[in-house]
CSV table of C-alpha atoms in Angstrom, one decimal:
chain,number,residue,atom,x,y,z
A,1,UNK,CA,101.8,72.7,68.4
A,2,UNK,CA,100.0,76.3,68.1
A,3,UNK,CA,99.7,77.7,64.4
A,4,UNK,CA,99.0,81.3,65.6
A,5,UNK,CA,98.5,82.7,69.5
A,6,UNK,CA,97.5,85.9,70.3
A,7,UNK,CA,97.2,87.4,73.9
A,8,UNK,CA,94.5,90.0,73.8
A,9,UNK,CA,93.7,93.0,76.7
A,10,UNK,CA,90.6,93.7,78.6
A,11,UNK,CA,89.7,96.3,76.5
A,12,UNK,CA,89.8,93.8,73.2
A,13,UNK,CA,93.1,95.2,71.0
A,14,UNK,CA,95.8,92.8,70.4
A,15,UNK,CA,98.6,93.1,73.2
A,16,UNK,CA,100.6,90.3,71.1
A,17,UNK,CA,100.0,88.2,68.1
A,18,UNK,CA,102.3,86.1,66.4
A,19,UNK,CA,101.5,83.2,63.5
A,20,UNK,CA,103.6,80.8,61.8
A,21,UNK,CA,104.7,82.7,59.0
A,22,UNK,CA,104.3,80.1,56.4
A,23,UNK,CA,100.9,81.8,54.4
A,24,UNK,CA,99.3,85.1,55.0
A,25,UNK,CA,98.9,85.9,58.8
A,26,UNK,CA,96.0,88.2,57.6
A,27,UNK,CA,94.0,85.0,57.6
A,28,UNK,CA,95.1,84.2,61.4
A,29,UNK,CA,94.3,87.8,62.3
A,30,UNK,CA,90.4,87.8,61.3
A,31,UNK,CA,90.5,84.2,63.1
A,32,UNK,CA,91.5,85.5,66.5
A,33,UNK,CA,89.4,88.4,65.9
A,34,UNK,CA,86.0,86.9,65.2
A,35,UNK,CA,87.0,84.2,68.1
A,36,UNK,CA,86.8,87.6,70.4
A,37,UNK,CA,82.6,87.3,70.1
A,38,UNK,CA,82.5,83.4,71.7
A,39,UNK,CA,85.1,84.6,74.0
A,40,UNK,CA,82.6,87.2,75.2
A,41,UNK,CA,80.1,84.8,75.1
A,42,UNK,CA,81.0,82.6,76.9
A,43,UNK,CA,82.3,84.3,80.0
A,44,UNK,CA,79.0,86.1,79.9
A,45,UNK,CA,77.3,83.0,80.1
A,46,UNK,CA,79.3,81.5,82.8
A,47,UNK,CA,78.6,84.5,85.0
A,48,UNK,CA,75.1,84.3,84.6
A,49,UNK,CA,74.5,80.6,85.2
A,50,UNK,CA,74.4,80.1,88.8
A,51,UNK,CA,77.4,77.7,88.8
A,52,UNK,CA,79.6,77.4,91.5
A,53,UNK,CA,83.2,77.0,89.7
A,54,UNK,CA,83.7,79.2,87.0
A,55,UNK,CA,87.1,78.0,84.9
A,56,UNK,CA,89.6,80.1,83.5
A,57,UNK,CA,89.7,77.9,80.7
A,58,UNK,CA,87.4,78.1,78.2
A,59,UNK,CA,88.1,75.2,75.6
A,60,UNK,CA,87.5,74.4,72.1
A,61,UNK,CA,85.5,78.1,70.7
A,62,UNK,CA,84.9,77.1,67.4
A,63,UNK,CA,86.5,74.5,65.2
A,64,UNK,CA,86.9,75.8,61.0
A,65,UNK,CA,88.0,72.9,58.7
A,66,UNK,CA,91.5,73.9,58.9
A,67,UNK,CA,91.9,75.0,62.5
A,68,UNK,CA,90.3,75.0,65.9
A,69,UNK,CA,90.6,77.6,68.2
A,70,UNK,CA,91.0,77.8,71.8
A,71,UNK,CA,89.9,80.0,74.6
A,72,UNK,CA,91.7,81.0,78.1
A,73,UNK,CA,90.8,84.2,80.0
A,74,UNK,CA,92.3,85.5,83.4
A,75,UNK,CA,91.2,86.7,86.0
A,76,UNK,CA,91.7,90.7,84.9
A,77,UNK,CA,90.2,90.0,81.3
A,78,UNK,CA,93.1,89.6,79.3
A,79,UNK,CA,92.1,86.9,77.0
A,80,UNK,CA,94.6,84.1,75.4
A,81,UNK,CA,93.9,82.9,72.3
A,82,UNK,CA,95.0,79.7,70.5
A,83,UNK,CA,94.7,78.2,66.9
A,84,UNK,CA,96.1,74.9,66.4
A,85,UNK,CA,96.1,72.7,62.9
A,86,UNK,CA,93.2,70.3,62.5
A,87,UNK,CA,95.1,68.2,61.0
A,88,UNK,CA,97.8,67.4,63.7
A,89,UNK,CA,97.1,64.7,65.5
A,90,UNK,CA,94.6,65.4,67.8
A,91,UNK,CA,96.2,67.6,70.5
A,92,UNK,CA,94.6,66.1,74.3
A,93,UNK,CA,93.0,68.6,76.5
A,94,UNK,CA,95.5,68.7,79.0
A,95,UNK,CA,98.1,69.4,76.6
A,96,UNK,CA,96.1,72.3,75.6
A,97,UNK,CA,95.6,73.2,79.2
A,98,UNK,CA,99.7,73.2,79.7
A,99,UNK,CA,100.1,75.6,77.2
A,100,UNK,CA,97.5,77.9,78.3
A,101,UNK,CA,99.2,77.7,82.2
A,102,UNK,CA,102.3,78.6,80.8
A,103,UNK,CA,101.0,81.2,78.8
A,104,UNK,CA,99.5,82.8,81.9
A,105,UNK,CA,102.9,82.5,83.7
A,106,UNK,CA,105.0,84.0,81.0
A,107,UNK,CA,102.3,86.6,80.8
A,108,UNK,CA,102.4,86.8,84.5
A,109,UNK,CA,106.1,87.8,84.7
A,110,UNK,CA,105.6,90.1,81.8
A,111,UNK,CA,103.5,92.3,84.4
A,112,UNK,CA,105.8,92.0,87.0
A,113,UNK,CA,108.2,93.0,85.0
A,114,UNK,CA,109.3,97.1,85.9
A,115,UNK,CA,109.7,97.9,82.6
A,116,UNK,CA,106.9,97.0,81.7
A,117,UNK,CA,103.8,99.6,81.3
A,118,UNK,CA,100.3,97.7,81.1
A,119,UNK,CA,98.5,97.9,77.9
A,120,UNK,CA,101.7,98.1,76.0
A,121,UNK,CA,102.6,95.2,73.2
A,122,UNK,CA,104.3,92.8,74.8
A,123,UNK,CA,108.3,93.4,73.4
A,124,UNK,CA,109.7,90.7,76.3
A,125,UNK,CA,112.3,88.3,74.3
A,126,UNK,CA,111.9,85.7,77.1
A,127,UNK,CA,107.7,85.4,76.2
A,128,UNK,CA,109.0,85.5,72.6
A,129,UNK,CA,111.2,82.2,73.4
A,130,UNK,CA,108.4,80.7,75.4
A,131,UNK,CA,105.9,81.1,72.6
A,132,UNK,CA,108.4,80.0,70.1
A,133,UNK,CA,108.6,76.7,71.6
A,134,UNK,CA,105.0,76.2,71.4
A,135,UNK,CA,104.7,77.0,67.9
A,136,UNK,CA,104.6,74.6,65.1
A,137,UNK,CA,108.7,73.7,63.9
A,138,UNK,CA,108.4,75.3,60.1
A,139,UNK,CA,111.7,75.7,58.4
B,1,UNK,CA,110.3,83.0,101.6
B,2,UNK,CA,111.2,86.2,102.4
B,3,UNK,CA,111.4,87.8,106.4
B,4,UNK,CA,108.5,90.1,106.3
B,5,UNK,CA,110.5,93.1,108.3
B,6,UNK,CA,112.4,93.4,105.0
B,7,UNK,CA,109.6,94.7,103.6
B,8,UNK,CA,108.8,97.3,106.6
B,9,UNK,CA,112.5,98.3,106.4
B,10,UNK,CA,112.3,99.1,102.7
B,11,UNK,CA,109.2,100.8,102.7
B,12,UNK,CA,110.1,102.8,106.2
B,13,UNK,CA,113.1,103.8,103.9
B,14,UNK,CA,111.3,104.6,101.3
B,15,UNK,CA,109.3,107.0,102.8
B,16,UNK,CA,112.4,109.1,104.7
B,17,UNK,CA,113.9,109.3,101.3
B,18,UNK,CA,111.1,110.3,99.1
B,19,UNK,CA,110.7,113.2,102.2
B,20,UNK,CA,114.5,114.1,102.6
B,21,UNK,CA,114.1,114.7,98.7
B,22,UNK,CA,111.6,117.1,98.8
B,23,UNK,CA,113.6,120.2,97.8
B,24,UNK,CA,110.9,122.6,99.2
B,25,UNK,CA,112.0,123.4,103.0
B,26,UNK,CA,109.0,124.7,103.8
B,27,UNK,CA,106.9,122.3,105.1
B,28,UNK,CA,103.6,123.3,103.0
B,29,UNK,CA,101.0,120.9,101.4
B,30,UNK,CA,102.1,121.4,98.2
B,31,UNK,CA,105.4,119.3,98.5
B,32,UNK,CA,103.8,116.8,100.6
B,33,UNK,CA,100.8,116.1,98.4
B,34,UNK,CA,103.4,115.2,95.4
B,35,UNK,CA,105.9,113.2,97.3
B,36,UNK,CA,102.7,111.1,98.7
B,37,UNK,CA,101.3,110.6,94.8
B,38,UNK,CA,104.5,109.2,94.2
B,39,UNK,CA,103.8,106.8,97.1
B,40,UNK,CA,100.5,106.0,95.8
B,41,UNK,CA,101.7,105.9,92.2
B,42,UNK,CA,104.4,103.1,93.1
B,43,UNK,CA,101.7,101.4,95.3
B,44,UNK,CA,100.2,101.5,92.0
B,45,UNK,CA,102.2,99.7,89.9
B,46,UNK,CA,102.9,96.9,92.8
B,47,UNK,CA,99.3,96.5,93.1
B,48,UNK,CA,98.5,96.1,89.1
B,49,UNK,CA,101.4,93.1,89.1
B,50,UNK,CA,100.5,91.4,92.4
B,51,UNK,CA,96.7,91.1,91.4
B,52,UNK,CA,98.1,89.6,88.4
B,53,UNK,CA,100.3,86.9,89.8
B,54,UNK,CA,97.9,86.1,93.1
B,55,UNK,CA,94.7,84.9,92.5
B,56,UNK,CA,96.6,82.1,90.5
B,57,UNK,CA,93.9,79.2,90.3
B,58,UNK,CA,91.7,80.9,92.0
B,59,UNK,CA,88.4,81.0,89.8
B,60,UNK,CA,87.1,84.3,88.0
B,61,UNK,CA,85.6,86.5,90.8
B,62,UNK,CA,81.7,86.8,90.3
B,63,UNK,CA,80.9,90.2,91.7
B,64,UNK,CA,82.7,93.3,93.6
B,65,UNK,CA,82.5,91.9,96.7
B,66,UNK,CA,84.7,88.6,95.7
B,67,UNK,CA,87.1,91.0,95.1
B,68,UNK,CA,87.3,92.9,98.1
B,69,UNK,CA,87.3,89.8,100.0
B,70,UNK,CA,90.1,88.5,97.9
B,71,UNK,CA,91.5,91.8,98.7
B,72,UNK,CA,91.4,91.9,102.6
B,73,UNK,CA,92.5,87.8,102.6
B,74,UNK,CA,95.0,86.9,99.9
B,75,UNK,CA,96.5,90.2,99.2
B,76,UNK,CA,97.0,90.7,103.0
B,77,UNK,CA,98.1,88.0,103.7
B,78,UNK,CA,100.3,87.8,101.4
B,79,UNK,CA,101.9,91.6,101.8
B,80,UNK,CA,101.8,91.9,105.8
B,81,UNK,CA,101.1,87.8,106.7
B,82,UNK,CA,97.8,88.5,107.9
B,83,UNK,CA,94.5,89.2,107.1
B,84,UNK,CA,92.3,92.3,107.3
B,85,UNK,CA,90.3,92.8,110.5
B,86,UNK,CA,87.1,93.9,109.2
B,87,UNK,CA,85.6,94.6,105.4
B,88,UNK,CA,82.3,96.9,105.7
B,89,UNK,CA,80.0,98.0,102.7
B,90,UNK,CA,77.6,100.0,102.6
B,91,UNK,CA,76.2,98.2,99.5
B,92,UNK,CA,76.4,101.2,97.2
B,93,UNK,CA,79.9,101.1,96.1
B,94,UNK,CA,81.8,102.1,99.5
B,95,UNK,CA,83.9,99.8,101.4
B,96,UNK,CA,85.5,100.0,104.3
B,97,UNK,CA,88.7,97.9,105.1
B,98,UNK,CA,90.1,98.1,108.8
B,99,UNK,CA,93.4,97.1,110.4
B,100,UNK,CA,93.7,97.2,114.1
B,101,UNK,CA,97.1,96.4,113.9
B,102,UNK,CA,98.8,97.6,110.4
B,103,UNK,CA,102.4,96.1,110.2
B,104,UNK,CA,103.7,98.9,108.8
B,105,UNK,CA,102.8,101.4,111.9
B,106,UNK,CA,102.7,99.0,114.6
B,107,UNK,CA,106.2,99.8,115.2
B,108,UNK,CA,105.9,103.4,115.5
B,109,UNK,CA,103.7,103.7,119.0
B,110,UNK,CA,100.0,103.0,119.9
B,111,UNK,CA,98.2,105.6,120.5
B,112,UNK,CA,97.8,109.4,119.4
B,113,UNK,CA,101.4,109.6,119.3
B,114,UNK,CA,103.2,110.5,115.7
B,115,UNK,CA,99.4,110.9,114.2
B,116,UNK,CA,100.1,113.6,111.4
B,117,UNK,CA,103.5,111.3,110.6
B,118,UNK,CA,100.9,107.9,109.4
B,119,UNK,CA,99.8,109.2,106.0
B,120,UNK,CA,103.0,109.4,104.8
B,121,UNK,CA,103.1,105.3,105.7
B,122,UNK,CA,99.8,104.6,104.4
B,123,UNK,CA,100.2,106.1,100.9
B,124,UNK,CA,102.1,103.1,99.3
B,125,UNK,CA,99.2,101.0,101.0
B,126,UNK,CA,96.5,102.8,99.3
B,127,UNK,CA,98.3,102.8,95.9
B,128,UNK,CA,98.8,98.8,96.2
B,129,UNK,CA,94.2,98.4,96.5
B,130,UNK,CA,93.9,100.4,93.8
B,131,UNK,CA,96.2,98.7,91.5
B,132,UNK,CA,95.0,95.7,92.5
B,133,UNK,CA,91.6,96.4,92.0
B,134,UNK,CA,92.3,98.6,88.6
B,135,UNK,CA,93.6,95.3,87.2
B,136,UNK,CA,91.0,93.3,89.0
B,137,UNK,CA,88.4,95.6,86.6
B,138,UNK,CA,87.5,98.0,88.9
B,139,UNK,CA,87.9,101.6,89.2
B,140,UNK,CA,88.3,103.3,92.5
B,141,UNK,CA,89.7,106.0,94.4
B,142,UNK,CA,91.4,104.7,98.1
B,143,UNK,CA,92.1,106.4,100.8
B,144,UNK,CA,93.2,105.8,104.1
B,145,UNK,CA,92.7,107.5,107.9
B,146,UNK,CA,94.2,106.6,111.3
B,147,UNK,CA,92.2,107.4,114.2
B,148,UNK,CA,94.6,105.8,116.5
B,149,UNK,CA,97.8,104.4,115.9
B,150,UNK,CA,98.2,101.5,115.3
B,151,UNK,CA,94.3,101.1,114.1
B,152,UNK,CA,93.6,102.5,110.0
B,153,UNK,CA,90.8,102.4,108.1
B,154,UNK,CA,90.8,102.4,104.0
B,155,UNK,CA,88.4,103.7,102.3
B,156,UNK,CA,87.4,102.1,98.8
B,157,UNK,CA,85.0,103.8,96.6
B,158,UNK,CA,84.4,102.7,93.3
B,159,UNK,CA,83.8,105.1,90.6
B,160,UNK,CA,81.2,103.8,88.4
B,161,UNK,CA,81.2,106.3,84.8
């Protein structure tokens, strides 16, 4: 279960954010934000190493003592972002993995979606329901 | 999945409607050059929302010409259910795409027949590469030319700034 995700645009300024509001989300914020450098990093360093597959995935960016945040870029450089509680039981890979597919599809219809304009903030209620049910149950 | 001649048939519409509109009876370049922007514009907007949704698992591309190739297979194939006859580069930023038989004016006639009629049909075309290479990363300018129907060449240039 996700504590904060973010979807980010090629040109790095938040297309949608959204935190469990439980403490201040200013907190979250700065997370996803300095996560943005090892995101850059990283696909920088996949392009230069001469390796064959490069992943959409990125993984595990940097764990805190709280959180750890994960990576997931698309093809046209909008980024995903993910922090999840430390302290939950340790979430498998390919759970993470799910979540970051279905991210990608929901954001995937947002595009398609005529009403759409790229580089807005994503408004869509149906991506709002989608990342609802990936976020932590706080009452 | 979807006939592929309903896709002809809406964009063959398309066209005579966007024309028929054009309140300016006189026949000039100036109405022509906005009703074929339009074109290009809605080309556009396809092409920004198919590059997104295509190259699904496909891995990140590496360099500009992975993405012209992704261009002249996937997209193609997926738009028109084949692939692009021929992808040529001069290695400094122009490509060259050619169709010896475009779907969308194979219907029309083969030959010189109806040759100042094909831009209007290759507008929506154009628009759909640049959007697809705009979200792709890429900026570029596309344009197309018919030397014989039902032959085109597109012309890709990116616009490095």
């Amino acid at each position: 279960m996700a504590v904060c995700v973010a979807v980010i645009a090629k040109e790095n300024y938040p297309l949608y954010i959204r935190s469990v509001p439980m403490e201040n989300e200013l907190k979250f914020h700065y997370m996803v934000h300095t996560s943005l450098d090892v995101v850059d990093e990283k696909v920088s360093a996949m392009g230069k190493a001469l390796v064959d597959q490069r992943e959409l995935y990125l993984g595990l960016l940097y764990p805190t003592e709280d959180y750890k945040v994960y990576g997931y870029v698309t093809n046209s450089k909008v980024k995903f972002v993910m922090v999840v509680d430390s302290s939950n039981t340790a979430l498998r890979d390919n759970e993470i993995r799910s979540m970051f597919r279905k991210l990608h599809n929901s954001y995937t219809d947002v595009m398609c979606n005529p009403f759409y304009n790229p580089g807005d903030r994503i408004q869509s209620r149906a991506f709002d329901s989608m990342v609802t049910s990936m976020m932590i149950q706080v009452c | 999945m979807a006939d592929a001649v309903l896709f002809e048939f809406l964009h063959t519409e398309m066209v005579a409607e966007l024309w028929a509109q054009d309140p300016d009876p006189d026949p000039g370049p100036g109405g022509q050059k906005m009703s074929l922007s339009v074109l290009e514009g809605m080309g556009f907007r396809v092409g920004q929302a198919m590059a997104e949704r295509l190259p699904r698992e496909t891995l990140a591309f590496r360099e500009e010409l992975d993405v012209l190739k992704f261009l002249c297979k996937d997209l193609w194939v997926a738009v028109f259910q084949k692939q692009m006859d021929s992808l040529r580069t001069n290695h400094q930023g122009t490509y060259v795409l050619q169709d010896n038989s475009f779907p969308l004016l194979i219907r029309m006639s083969s030959g010189l027949q109806y040759l100042e009629e094909a831009p209007k049909f290759l507008a929506f075309t154009c628009g759909i590469l640049r959007g697809a290479l705009s979200t792709l990363g890429i900026k570029s300018l596309v344009t197309a030319s018919v030397a014989a129907l039902p032959a085109c060449k597109f012309q890709v240039v990116i616009q490095r700034c």
